[in-house]
Amino acid sequence: MPMRTRAAALSALSAMTLAAVASLTAPAAGAVPKAKAAAPKFLAASQLPPHPSSAWTAGPVTDGFPVELAYCLGEDGIPAYDYRHRVFHTELDTGAVQATVVTGSAAKGKALAALIDERIRSCADRIERSDPETEAEGRSYGSLPVEEGARVHGLHTATSWGATDIHLLSVGRDGRTVTVVSWGQMGDFDDAPVAAFRKTTTKAVAKLY
């Protein structure tokens, strides 16, 4: 084959190869670029258990693990994911927080939700071991049939100097996304709005997506 003809053939072959590679990497004609997954939604102040004398105020959604959950979960007690959270408060002594995390898969979400649930269930024992001046009692308020499920717990603490606090905590999952909700104020189990908090937990999980 003459040199000039061979060069032309090689150029044509190279062009065909480049075109084939481009066809594999370029989006198909009319294809719509894949949209970024929507971020999970958070509770609104109106979706928390009603306070008898004060309205709830919702803070901004913030990156990071909330210090408000450290008393029970501990910042070093759960895997390091990219957590986001929102803090709520009233004008009196009642506060709440919601934390949400998107894991890498539904299996990882299931494992994280189970771990957090175990941390909540063992919270009272860990508090008493770490602080001899505090008595703590935990209670289970059962599961909720929302998305992949949620569980609700109560925690009461009383110190030797007279402080007494009641908390309600829940953890739920929608696929690979896990959310934790905590409510607390001064008082004991009789002061806990369990039925309303179960509704709040259901809303928290259902509105993630």
mmCIF file of C-alpha atoms in Angstrom:
data_model
loop_
_atom_site.group_PDB
_atom_site.id
_atom_site.type_symbol
_atom_site.label_atom_id
_atom_site.label_comp_id
_atom_site.label_asym_id
_atom_site.label_seq_id
_atom_site.Cartn_x
_atom_site.Cartn_y
_atom_site.Cartn_z
ATOM 1 C CA MET A 1 0.000 0.000 0.000
ATOM 2 C CA PRO A 2 1.441 3.405 -0.905
ATOM 3 C CA MET A 3 2.592 5.513 2.060
ATOM 4 C CA ARG A 4 0.044 8.247 1.363
ATOM 5 C CA THR A 5 -2.852 5.770 1.182
ATOM 6 C CA ARG A 6 -1.698 4.034 4.400
ATOM 7 C CA ALA A 7 -1.551 7.357 6.287
ATOM 8 C CA ALA A 8 -5.038 8.243 5.111
ATOM 9 C CA ALA A 9 -6.341 4.877 6.264
ATOM 10 C CA LEU A 10 -4.721 5.278 9.700
ATOM 11 C CA SER A 11 -6.213 8.757 10.037
ATOM 12 C CA ALA A 12 -9.649 7.430 9.183
ATOM 13 C CA LEU A 13 -9.260 4.576 11.697
ATOM 14 C CA SER A 14 -8.176 6.989 14.429
ATOM 15 C CA ALA A 15 -11.179 9.194 13.730
ATOM 16 C CA MET A 16 -13.515 6.210 13.955
ATOM 17 C CA THR A 17 -11.937 5.114 17.277
ATOM 18 C CA LEU A 18 -12.306 8.586 18.791
ATOM 19 C CA ALA A 19 -15.910 8.747 17.644
ATOM 20 C CA ALA A 20 -16.640 5.371 19.269
ATOM 21 C CA VAL A 21 -15.083 6.449 22.577
ATOM 22 C CA ALA A 22 -17.022 9.706 22.500
ATOM 23 C CA SER A 23 -20.257 7.834 21.900
ATOM 24 C CA LEU A 24 -19.631 5.766 25.033
ATOM 25 C CA THR A 25 -18.877 8.710 27.304
ATOM 26 C CA ALA A 26 -21.185 11.388 25.939
ATOM 27 C CA PRO A 27 -24.856 11.523 27.034
ATOM 28 C CA ALA A 28 -27.359 10.235 24.530
ATOM 29 C CA ALA A 29 -29.151 12.785 22.410
ATOM 30 C CA GLY A 30 -32.034 14.255 24.345
ATOM 31 C CA ALA A 31 -30.887 12.674 27.614
ATOM 32 C CA VAL A 32 -31.516 14.690 30.755
ATOM 33 C CA PRO A 33 -28.528 14.979 33.173
ATOM 34 C CA LYS A 34 -29.091 13.003 36.368
ATOM 35 C CA ALA A 35 -30.336 15.351 39.086
ATOM 36 C CA LYS A 36 -28.649 15.496 42.469
ATOM 37 C CA ALA A 37 -30.581 13.560 45.096
ATOM 38 C CA ALA A 38 -32.884 15.759 47.140
ATOM 39 C CA ALA A 39 -31.802 16.491 50.703
ATOM 40 C CA PRO A 40 -34.082 15.032 53.393
ATOM 41 C CA LYS A 41 -36.596 17.457 54.872
ATOM 42 C CA PHE A 42 -36.826 18.424 58.533
ATOM 43 C CA LEU A 43 -39.697 18.914 60.926
ATOM 44 C CA ALA A 44 -41.360 22.310 61.207
ATOM 45 C CA ALA A 45 -41.975 23.898 64.609
ATOM 46 C CA SER A 46 -45.724 23.282 64.248
ATOM 47 C CA GLN A 47 -45.120 19.521 63.992
ATOM 48 C CA LEU A 48 -43.658 19.166 67.501
ATOM 49 C CA PRO A 49 -45.807 18.197 70.508
ATOM 50 C CA PRO A 50 -47.863 21.283 71.405
ATOM 51 C CA HIS A 51 -46.626 23.213 74.415
ATOM 52 C CA PRO A 52 -49.420 24.297 76.779
ATOM 53 C CA SER A 53 -48.222 27.876 77.212
ATOM 54 C CA SER A 54 -45.445 28.670 74.732
ATOM 55 C CA ALA A 55 -44.946 28.410 70.966
ATOM 56 C CA TRP A 56 -42.097 26.458 69.414
ATOM 57 C CA THR A 57 -39.346 28.235 67.483
ATOM 58 C CA ALA A 58 -37.281 26.332 64.889
ATOM 59 C CA GLY A 59 -33.633 27.112 64.304
ATOM 60 C CA PRO A 60 -31.884 26.739 60.944
ATOM 61 C CA VAL A 61 -30.830 23.386 59.539
ATOM 62 C CA THR A 62 -27.139 23.113 60.444
ATOM 63 C CA ASP A 63 -24.343 20.730 59.482
ATOM 64 C CA GLY A 64 -22.833 18.471 62.130
ATOM 65 C CA PHE A 65 -23.899 16.235 64.990
ATOM 66 C CA PRO A 66 -25.965 18.150 67.591
ATOM 67 C CA VAL A 67 -24.490 18.543 71.069
ATOM 68 C CA GLU A 68 -28.081 18.299 72.332
ATOM 69 C CA LEU A 69 -27.954 14.529 71.716
ATOM 70 C CA ALA A 70 -24.548 13.957 73.303
ATOM 71 C CA TYR A 71 -26.071 13.261 76.743
ATOM 72 C CA CYS A 72 -27.491 10.010 75.393
ATOM 73 C CA LEU A 73 -25.809 9.088 72.131
ATOM 74 C CA GLY A 74 -22.390 10.603 72.705
ATOM 75 C CA GLU A 75 -20.555 12.209 69.804
ATOM 76 C CA ASP A 76 -18.108 9.285 69.772
ATOM 77 C CA GLY A 77 -20.792 6.643 70.193
ATOM 78 C CA ILE A 78 -22.035 6.471 66.610
ATOM 79 C CA PRO A 79 -20.266 6.281 63.221
ATOM 80 C CA ALA A 80 -18.894 9.466 61.673
ATOM 81 C CA TYR A 81 -21.322 10.466 58.933
ATOM 82 C CA ASP A 82 -22.260 13.888 57.572
ATOM 83 C CA TYR A 83 -25.033 14.685 60.036
ATOM 84 C CA ARG A 84 -27.372 17.662 59.769
ATOM 85 C CA HIS A 85 -29.642 18.900 62.531
ATOM 86 C CA ARG A 86 -32.252 21.444 63.583
ATOM 87 C CA VAL A 87 -32.759 22.695 67.145
ATOM 88 C CA PHE A 88 -36.157 23.807 68.482
ATOM 89 C CA HIS A 89 -37.007 25.681 71.669
ATOM 90 C CA THR A 90 -39.847 27.331 73.535
ATOM 91 C CA GLU A 91 -39.746 30.427 75.728
ATOM 92 C CA LEU A 92 -39.748 28.198 78.790
ATOM 93 C CA ASP A 93 -37.758 25.067 79.621
ATOM 94 C CA THR A 94 -38.771 22.776 76.756
ATOM 95 C CA GLY A 95 -36.420 21.961 73.875
ATOM 96 C CA ALA A 96 -36.125 19.531 71.008
ATOM 97 C CA VAL A 97 -33.721 18.549 68.244
ATOM 98 C CA GLN A 98 -33.843 16.510 65.050
ATOM 99 C CA ALA A 99 -30.729 14.975 63.495
ATOM 100 C CA THR A 100 -30.685 13.358 60.056
ATOM 101 C CA VAL A 101 -28.042 11.462 58.100
ATOM 102 C CA VAL A 102 -27.925 9.884 54.648
ATOM 103 C CA THR A 103 -25.796 6.731 54.681
ATOM 104 C CA GLY A 104 -24.307 4.937 51.678
ATOM 105 C CA SER A 105 -26.983 2.249 51.332
ATOM 106 C CA ALA A 106 -30.191 0.887 52.819
ATOM 107 C CA ALA A 107 -28.157 -1.804 54.594
ATOM 108 C CA LYS A 108 -25.923 0.825 56.222
ATOM 109 C CA GLY A 109 -28.995 2.860 57.149
ATOM 110 C CA LYS A 110 -30.548 -0.181 58.808
ATOM 111 C CA ALA A 111 -27.358 -0.888 60.760
ATOM 112 C CA LEU A 112 -27.046 2.739 61.904
ATOM 113 C CA ALA A 113 -30.693 2.912 63.014
ATOM 114 C CA ALA A 114 -30.254 -0.311 65.009
ATOM 115 C CA LEU A 115 -27.075 1.021 66.637
ATOM 116 C CA ILE A 116 -28.728 4.323 67.614
ATOM 117 C CA ASP A 117 -31.742 2.460 68.989
ATOM 118 C CA GLU A 118 -29.398 0.356 71.129
ATOM 119 C CA ARG A 119 -27.600 3.495 72.349
ATOM 120 C CA ILE A 120 -30.933 5.007 73.366
ATOM 121 C CA ARG A 121 -32.063 1.828 75.146
ATOM 122 C CA SER A 122 -28.787 1.630 77.099
ATOM 123 C CA CYS A 123 -28.688 5.372 77.815
ATOM 124 C CA ALA A 124 -30.016 5.184 81.398
ATOM 125 C CA ASP A 125 -27.459 2.568 82.452
ATOM 126 C CA ARG A 126 -24.583 4.520 80.910
ATOM 127 C CA ILE A 127 -25.664 7.738 82.631
ATOM 128 C CA GLU A 128 -25.748 6.045 86.036
ATOM 129 C CA ARG A 129 -22.330 4.435 85.479
ATOM 130 C CA SER A 130 -20.759 7.746 84.489
ATOM 131 C CA ASP A 131 -22.446 9.895 87.156
ATOM 132 C CA PRO A 132 -23.099 8.401 90.630
ATOM 133 C CA GLU A 133 -25.085 11.539 91.546
ATOM 134 C CA THR A 134 -27.747 10.829 88.890
ATOM 135 C CA GLU A 135 -30.464 8.194 88.798
ATOM 136 C CA ALA A 136 -31.823 7.362 85.349
ATOM 137 C CA GLU A 137 -34.676 5.216 84.059
ATOM 138 C CA GLY A 138 -35.527 4.347 80.485
ATOM 139 C CA ARG A 139 -38.813 3.162 79.007
ATOM 140 C CA SER A 140 -39.817 1.829 75.609
ATOM 141 C CA TYR A 141 -42.906 3.231 73.911
ATOM 142 C CA GLY A 142 -42.881 0.763 71.048
ATOM 143 C CA SER A 143 -42.505 0.929 67.295
ATOM 144 C CA LEU A 144 -44.254 2.936 64.569
ATOM 145 C CA PRO A 145 -45.251 1.585 61.124
ATOM 146 C CA VAL A 146 -43.815 4.415 59.022
ATOM 147 C CA GLU A 147 -41.488 3.779 56.037
ATOM 148 C CA GLU A 148 -38.871 1.250 57.281
ATOM 149 C CA GLY A 149 -40.022 1.763 60.858
ATOM 150 C CA ALA A 150 -39.311 3.889 63.925
ATOM 151 C CA ARG A 151 -38.997 3.284 67.654
ATOM 152 C CA VAL A 152 -39.847 5.615 70.562
ATOM 153 C CA HIS A 153 -38.243 5.709 74.021
ATOM 154 C CA GLY A 154 -38.481 7.716 77.226
ATOM 155 C CA LEU A 155 -35.682 8.696 79.611
ATOM 156 C CA HIS A 156 -36.034 10.201 83.101
ATOM 157 C CA THR A 157 -33.093 11.526 85.123
ATOM 158 C CA ALA A 158 -32.998 12.773 88.713
ATOM 159 C CA THR A 159 -29.931 14.217 90.413
ATOM 160 C CA SER A 160 -28.955 14.155 94.088
ATOM 161 C CA TRP A 161 -29.446 17.941 94.259
ATOM 162 C CA GLY A 162 -33.056 17.752 93.070
ATOM 163 C CA ALA A 163 -32.975 18.354 89.305
ATOM 164 C CA THR A 164 -35.366 16.104 87.394
ATOM 165 C CA ASP A 165 -35.746 15.914 83.634
ATOM 166 C CA ILE A 166 -37.792 13.899 81.172
ATOM 167 C CA HIS A 167 -36.791 13.154 77.582
ATOM 168 C CA LEU A 168 -38.489 11.415 74.695
ATOM 169 C CA LEU A 169 -36.274 10.041 71.935
ATOM 170 C CA SER A 170 -36.979 8.232 68.689
ATOM 171 C CA VAL A 171 -35.078 6.853 65.729
ATOM 172 C CA GLY A 172 -36.577 6.056 62.330
ATOM 173 C CA ARG A 173 -35.457 5.153 58.827
ATOM 174 C CA ASP A 174 -36.483 5.703 55.229
ATOM 175 C CA GLY A 175 -34.194 3.586 53.036
ATOM 176 C CA ARG A 176 -30.625 4.723 53.611
ATOM 177 C CA THR A 177 -31.666 7.837 55.570
ATOM 178 C CA VAL A 178 -31.900 7.810 59.368
ATOM 179 C CA THR A 179 -33.425 10.479 61.589
ATOM 180 C CA VAL A 180 -33.360 10.957 65.362
ATOM 181 C CA VAL A 181 -35.771 13.189 67.277
ATOM 182 C CA SER A 182 -35.397 14.236 70.921
ATOM 183 C CA TRP A 183 -37.764 16.252 73.135
ATOM 184 C CA GLY A 184 -37.049 17.261 76.725
ATOM 185 C CA GLN A 185 -38.073 19.413 79.664
ATOM 186 C CA MET A 186 -38.105 19.459 83.467
ATOM 187 C CA GLY A 187 -40.405 16.808 84.923
ATOM 188 C CA ASP A 188 -40.986 13.061 84.995
ATOM 189 C CA PHE A 189 -42.772 10.410 82.955
ATOM 190 C CA ASP A 190 -46.192 11.832 83.840
ATOM 191 C CA ASP A 191 -45.226 15.054 82.061
ATOM 192 C CA ALA A 192 -44.201 13.367 78.807
ATOM 193 C CA PRO A 193 -46.542 13.905 75.800
ATOM 194 C CA VAL A 194 -45.984 10.379 74.492
ATOM 195 C CA ALA A 195 -48.934 10.238 72.077
ATOM 196 C CA ALA A 196 -48.053 13.615 70.533
ATOM 197 C CA PHE A 197 -44.377 12.687 70.268
ATOM 198 C CA ARG A 198 -45.257 9.453 68.463
ATOM 199 C CA LYS A 199 -47.147 11.592 65.927
ATOM 200 C CA THR A 200 -44.120 13.901 65.648
ATOM 201 C CA THR A 201 -41.840 10.922 64.995
ATOM 202 C CA THR A 202 -44.185 9.591 62.315
ATOM 203 C CA LYS A 203 -44.169 12.987 60.586
ATOM 204 C CA ALA A 204 -40.370 13.234 60.871
ATOM 205 C CA VAL A 205 -39.821 9.945 59.065
ATOM 206 C CA ALA A 206 -42.644 10.343 56.548
ATOM 207 C CA LYS A 207 -41.571 13.805 55.381
ATOM 208 C CA LEU A 208 -37.868 12.970 54.841
ATOM 209 C CA TYR A 209 -38.666 12.506 51.116
#
